[in-house]
XYZ file of N, CA and C in Angstrom:
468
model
N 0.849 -1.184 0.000
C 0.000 0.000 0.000
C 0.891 1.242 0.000
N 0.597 2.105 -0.817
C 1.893 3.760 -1.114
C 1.599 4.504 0.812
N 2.620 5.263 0.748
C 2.100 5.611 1.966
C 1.863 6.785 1.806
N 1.079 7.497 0.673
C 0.525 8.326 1.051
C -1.052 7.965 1.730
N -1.411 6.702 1.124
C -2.884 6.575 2.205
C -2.418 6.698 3.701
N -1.111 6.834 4.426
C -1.382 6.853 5.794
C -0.773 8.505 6.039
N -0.814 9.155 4.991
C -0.342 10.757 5.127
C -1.424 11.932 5.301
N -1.415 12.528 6.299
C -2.195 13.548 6.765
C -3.141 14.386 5.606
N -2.338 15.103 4.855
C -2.510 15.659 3.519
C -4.158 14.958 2.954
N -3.406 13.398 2.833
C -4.038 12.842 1.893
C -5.474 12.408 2.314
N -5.570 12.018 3.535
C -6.979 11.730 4.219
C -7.541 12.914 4.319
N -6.750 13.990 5.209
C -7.917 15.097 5.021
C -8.546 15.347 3.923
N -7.466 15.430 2.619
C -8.303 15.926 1.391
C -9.611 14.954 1.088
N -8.907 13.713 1.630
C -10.446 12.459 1.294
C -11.322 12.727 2.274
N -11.413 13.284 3.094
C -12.354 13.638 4.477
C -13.332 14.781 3.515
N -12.335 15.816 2.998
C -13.073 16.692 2.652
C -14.152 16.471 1.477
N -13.403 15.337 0.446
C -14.370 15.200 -0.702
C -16.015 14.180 0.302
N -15.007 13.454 1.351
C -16.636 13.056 1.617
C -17.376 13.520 2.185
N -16.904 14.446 3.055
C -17.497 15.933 4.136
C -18.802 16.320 2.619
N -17.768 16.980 1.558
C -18.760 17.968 0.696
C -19.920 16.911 0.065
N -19.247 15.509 -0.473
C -20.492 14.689 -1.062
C -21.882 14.366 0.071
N -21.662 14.396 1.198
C -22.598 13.776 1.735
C -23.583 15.234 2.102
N -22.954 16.065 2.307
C -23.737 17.511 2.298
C -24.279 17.953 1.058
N -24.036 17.622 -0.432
C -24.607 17.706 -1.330
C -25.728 16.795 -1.586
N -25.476 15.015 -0.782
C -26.517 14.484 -1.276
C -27.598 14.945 -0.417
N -27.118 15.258 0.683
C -28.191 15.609 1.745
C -29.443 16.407 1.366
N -28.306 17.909 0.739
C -29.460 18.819 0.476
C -30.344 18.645 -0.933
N -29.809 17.582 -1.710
C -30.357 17.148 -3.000
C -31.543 16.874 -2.462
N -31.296 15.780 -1.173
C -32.492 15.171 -0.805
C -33.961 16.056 -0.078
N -33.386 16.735 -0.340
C -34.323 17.484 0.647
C -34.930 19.092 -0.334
N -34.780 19.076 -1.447
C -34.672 19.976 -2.513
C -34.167 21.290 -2.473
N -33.078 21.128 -2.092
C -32.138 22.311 -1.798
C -30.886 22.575 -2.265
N -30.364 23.764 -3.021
C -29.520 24.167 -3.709
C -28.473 24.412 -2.595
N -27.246 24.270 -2.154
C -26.747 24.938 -0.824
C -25.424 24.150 -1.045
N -24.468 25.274 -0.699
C -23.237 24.604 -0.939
C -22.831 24.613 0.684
N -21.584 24.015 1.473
C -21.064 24.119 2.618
C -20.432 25.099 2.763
N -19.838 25.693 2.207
C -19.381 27.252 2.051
C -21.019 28.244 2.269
N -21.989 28.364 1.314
C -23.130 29.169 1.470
C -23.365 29.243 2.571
N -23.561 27.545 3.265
C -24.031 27.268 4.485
C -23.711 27.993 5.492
N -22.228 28.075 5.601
C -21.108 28.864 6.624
C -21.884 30.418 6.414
N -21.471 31.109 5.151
C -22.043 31.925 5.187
C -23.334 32.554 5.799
N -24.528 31.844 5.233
C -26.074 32.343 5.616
C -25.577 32.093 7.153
N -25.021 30.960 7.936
C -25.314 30.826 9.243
C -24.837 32.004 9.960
N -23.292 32.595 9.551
C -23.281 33.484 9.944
C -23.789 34.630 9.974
N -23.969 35.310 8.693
C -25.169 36.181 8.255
C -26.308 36.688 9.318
N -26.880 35.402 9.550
C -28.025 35.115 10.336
C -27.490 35.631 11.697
N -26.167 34.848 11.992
C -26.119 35.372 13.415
C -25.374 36.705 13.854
N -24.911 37.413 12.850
C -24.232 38.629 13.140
C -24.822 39.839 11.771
N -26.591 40.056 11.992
C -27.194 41.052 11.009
C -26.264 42.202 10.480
N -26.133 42.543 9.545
C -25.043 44.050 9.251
C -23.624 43.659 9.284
N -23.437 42.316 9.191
C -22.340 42.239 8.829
C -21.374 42.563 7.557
N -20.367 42.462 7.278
C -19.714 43.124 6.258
C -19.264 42.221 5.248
N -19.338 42.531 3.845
C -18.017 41.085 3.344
C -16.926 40.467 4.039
N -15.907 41.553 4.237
C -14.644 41.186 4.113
C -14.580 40.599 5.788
N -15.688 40.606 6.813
C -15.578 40.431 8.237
C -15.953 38.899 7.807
N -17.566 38.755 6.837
C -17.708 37.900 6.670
C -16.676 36.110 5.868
N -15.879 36.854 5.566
C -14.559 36.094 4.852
C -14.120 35.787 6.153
N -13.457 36.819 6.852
C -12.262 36.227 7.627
C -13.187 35.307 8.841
N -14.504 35.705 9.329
C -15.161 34.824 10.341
C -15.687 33.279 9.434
N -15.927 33.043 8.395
C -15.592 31.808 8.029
C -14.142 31.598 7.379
N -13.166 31.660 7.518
C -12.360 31.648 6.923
C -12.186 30.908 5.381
N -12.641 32.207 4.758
C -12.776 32.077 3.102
C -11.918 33.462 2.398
N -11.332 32.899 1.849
C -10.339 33.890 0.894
C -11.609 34.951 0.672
N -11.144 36.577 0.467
C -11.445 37.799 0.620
C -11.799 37.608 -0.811
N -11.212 37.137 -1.982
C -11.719 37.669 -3.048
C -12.734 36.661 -3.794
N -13.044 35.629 -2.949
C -13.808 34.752 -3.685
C -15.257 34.861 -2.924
N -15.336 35.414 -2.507
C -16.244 35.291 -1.165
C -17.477 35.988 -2.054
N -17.084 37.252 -2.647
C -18.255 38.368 -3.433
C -19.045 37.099 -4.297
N -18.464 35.755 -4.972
C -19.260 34.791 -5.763
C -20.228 34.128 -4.764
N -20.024 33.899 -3.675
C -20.994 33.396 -2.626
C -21.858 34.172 -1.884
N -21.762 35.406 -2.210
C -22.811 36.547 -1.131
C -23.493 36.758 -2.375
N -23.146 36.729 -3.825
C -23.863 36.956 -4.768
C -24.628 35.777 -5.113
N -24.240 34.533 -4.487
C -25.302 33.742 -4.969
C -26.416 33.237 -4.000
N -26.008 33.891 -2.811
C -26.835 33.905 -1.635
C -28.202 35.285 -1.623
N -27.808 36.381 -2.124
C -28.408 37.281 -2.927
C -29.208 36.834 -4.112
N -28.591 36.187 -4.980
C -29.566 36.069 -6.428
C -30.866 34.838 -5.842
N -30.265 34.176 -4.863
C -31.713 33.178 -4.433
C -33.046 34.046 -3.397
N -32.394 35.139 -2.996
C -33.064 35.946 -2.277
C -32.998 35.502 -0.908
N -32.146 34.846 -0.322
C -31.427 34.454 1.108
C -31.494 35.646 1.851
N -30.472 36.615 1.176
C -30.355 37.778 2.012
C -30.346 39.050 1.195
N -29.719 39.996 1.699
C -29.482 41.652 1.437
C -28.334 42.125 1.421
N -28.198 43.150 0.025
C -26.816 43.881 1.022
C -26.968 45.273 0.287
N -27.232 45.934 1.424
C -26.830 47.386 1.495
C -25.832 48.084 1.860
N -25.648 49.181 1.354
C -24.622 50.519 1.870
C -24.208 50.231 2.962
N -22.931 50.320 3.480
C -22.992 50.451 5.293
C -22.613 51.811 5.651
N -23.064 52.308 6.284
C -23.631 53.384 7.275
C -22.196 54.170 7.501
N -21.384 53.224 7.448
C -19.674 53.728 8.381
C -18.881 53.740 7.262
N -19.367 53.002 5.901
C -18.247 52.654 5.122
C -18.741 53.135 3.607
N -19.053 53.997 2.700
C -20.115 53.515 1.791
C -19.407 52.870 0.968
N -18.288 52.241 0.676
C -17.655 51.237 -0.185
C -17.970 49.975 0.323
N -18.348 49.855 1.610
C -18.488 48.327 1.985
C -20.177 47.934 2.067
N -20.311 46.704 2.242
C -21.758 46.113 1.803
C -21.645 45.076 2.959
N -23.108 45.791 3.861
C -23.689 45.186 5.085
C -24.257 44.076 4.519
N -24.779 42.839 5.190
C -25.393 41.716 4.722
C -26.007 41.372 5.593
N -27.077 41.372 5.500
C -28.573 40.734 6.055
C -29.561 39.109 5.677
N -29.646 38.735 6.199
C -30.884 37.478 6.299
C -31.979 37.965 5.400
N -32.462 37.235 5.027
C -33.931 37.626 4.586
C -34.532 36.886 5.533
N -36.438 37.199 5.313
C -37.062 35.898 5.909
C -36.798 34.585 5.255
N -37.001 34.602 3.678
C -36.773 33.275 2.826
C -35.016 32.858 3.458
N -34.514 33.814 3.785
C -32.999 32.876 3.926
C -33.093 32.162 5.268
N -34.078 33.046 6.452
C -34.248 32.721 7.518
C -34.753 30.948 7.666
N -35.973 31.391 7.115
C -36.679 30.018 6.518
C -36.066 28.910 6.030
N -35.010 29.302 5.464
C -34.143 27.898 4.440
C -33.041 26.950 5.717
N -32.839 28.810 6.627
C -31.537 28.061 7.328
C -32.673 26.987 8.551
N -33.469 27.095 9.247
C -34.370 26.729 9.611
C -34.849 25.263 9.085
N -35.012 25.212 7.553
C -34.986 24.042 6.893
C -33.635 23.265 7.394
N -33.054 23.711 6.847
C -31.298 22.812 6.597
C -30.737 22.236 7.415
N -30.779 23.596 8.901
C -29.839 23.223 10.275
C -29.981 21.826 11.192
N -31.450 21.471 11.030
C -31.442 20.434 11.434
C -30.436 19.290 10.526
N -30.651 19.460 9.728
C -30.256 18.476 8.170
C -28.551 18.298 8.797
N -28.224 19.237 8.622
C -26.661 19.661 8.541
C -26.311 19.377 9.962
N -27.070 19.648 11.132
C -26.020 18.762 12.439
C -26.274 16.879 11.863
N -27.598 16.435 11.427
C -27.264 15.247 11.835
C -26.643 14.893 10.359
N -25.941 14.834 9.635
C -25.213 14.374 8.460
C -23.795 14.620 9.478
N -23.695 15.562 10.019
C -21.804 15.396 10.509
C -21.713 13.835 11.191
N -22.648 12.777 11.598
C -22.466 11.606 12.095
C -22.184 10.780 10.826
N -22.604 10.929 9.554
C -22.360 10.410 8.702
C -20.711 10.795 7.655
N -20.687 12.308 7.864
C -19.037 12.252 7.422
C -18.141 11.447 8.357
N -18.389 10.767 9.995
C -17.287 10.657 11.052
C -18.105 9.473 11.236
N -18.755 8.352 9.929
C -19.170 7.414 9.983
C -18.308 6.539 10.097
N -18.445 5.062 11.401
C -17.032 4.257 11.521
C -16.560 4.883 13.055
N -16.790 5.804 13.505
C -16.092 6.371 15.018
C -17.171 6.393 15.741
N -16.966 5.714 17.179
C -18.475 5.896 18.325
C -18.079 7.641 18.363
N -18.923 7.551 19.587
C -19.083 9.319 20.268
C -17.585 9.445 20.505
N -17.099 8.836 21.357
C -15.688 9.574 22.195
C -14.721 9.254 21.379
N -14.205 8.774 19.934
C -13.708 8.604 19.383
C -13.992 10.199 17.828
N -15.083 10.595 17.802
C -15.480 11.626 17.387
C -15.092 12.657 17.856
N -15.482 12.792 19.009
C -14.924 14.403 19.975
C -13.303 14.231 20.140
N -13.000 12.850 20.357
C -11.358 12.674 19.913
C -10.836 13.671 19.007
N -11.067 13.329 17.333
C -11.074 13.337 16.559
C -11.581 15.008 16.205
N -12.230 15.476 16.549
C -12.694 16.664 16.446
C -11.849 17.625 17.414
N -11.600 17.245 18.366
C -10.324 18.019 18.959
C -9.514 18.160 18.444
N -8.475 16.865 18.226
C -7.512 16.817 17.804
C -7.335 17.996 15.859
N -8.413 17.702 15.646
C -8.847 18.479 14.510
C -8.544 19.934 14.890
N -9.635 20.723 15.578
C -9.843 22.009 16.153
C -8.112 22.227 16.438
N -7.128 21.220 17.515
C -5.998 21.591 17.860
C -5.427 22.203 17.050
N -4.919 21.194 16.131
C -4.355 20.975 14.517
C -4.476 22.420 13.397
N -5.856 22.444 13.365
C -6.310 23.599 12.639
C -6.124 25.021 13.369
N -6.151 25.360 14.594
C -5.952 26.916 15.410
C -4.725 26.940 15.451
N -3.395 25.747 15.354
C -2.292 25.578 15.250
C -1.676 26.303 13.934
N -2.604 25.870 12.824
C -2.123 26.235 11.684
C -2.354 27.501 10.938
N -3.338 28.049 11.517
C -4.407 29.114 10.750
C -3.554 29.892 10.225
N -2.460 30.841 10.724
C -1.392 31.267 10.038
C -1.370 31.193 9.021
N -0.903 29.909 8.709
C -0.693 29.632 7.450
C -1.741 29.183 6.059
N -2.863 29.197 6.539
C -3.630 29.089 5.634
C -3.529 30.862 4.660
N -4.282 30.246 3.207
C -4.526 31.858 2.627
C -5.880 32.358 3.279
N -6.881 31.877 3.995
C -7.644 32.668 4.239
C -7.650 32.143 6.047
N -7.180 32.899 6.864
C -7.123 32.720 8.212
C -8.424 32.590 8.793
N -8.971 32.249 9.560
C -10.407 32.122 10.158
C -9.880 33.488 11.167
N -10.677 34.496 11.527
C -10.532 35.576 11.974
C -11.735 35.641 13.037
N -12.220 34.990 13.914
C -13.158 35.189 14.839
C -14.047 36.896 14.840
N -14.999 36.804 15.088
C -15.889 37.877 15.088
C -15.251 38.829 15.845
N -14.998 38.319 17.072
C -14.719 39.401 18.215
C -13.416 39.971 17.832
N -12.323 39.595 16.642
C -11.049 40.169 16.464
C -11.452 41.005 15.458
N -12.309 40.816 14.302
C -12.387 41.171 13.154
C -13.637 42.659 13.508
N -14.430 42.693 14.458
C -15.644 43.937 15.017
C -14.834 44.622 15.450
């Protein structure tokens, strides 16, 4: 067997293709357009009204310049809003709609119980294992990613 199947790199990236397939079949199933990125987005959206693009990038940690393709397609479904901001007029506040309200409402249930199915094969305490060790790993690295995850409270 090559050893990249026992190399970090290489499982995560396979974690990730099955992370995104099972969240696509999910929302197929359920007749919903929604990517895991959108998802991140609207959730935050939802929970921090008037938020900004570029706050909204760094609190999911999503590259700054790709981000305008996902607030625009969260916009063209009528999810949310974005107006002028008040402090900035170059920057664009982002709001919930009710329909986005409504969708996340649909989904959220959807989307906690599918994470048992990406970490399918591990009981409970082998999960929160695994999800630590994850969380460790990843706040370890953020640095170095191109788009840093920037917590709300650093980025307000």
């Amino acid at each position: 067997m090559s050893e990249i199947y026992n190399m970090a790199g290489h499982l995560i990236r396979r974690l990730n293709q099955i992370s995104t397939a099972v969240f696509s079949e999910r929302m197929s199933d359920i007749g919903v357009e929604l990517t895991p990125v959108q998802y991140a987005a609207l959730t935050t959206i939802r929970e921090n009204p008037g938020i900004d693009q570029a706050t909204l990038a760094g609190t999911i940690a999503y590259d700054k310049a790709t981000i305008g393709g996902v607030v625009d397609r969260l916009a063209g479904k009528g999810l949310i809003t974005r107006d002028i901001s008040p402090r900035d007029r170059r920057a664009r506040t982002l709001t919930i709609t009710d329909d986005g309200t409504a969708l996340f409402e649909k989904v959220a249930p959807v989307v906690r119980a599918l994470q048992h199915d990406i970490l399918a094969g591990l009981d409970d305490a082998e999960k929160a294992s695994l999800l630590a060790l994850l969380k460790k790993t990843t706040d370890a690295g953020n640095t170095r990613s191109r788009a840093p995850l920037r917590p709300r409270s650093e980025t307000a």
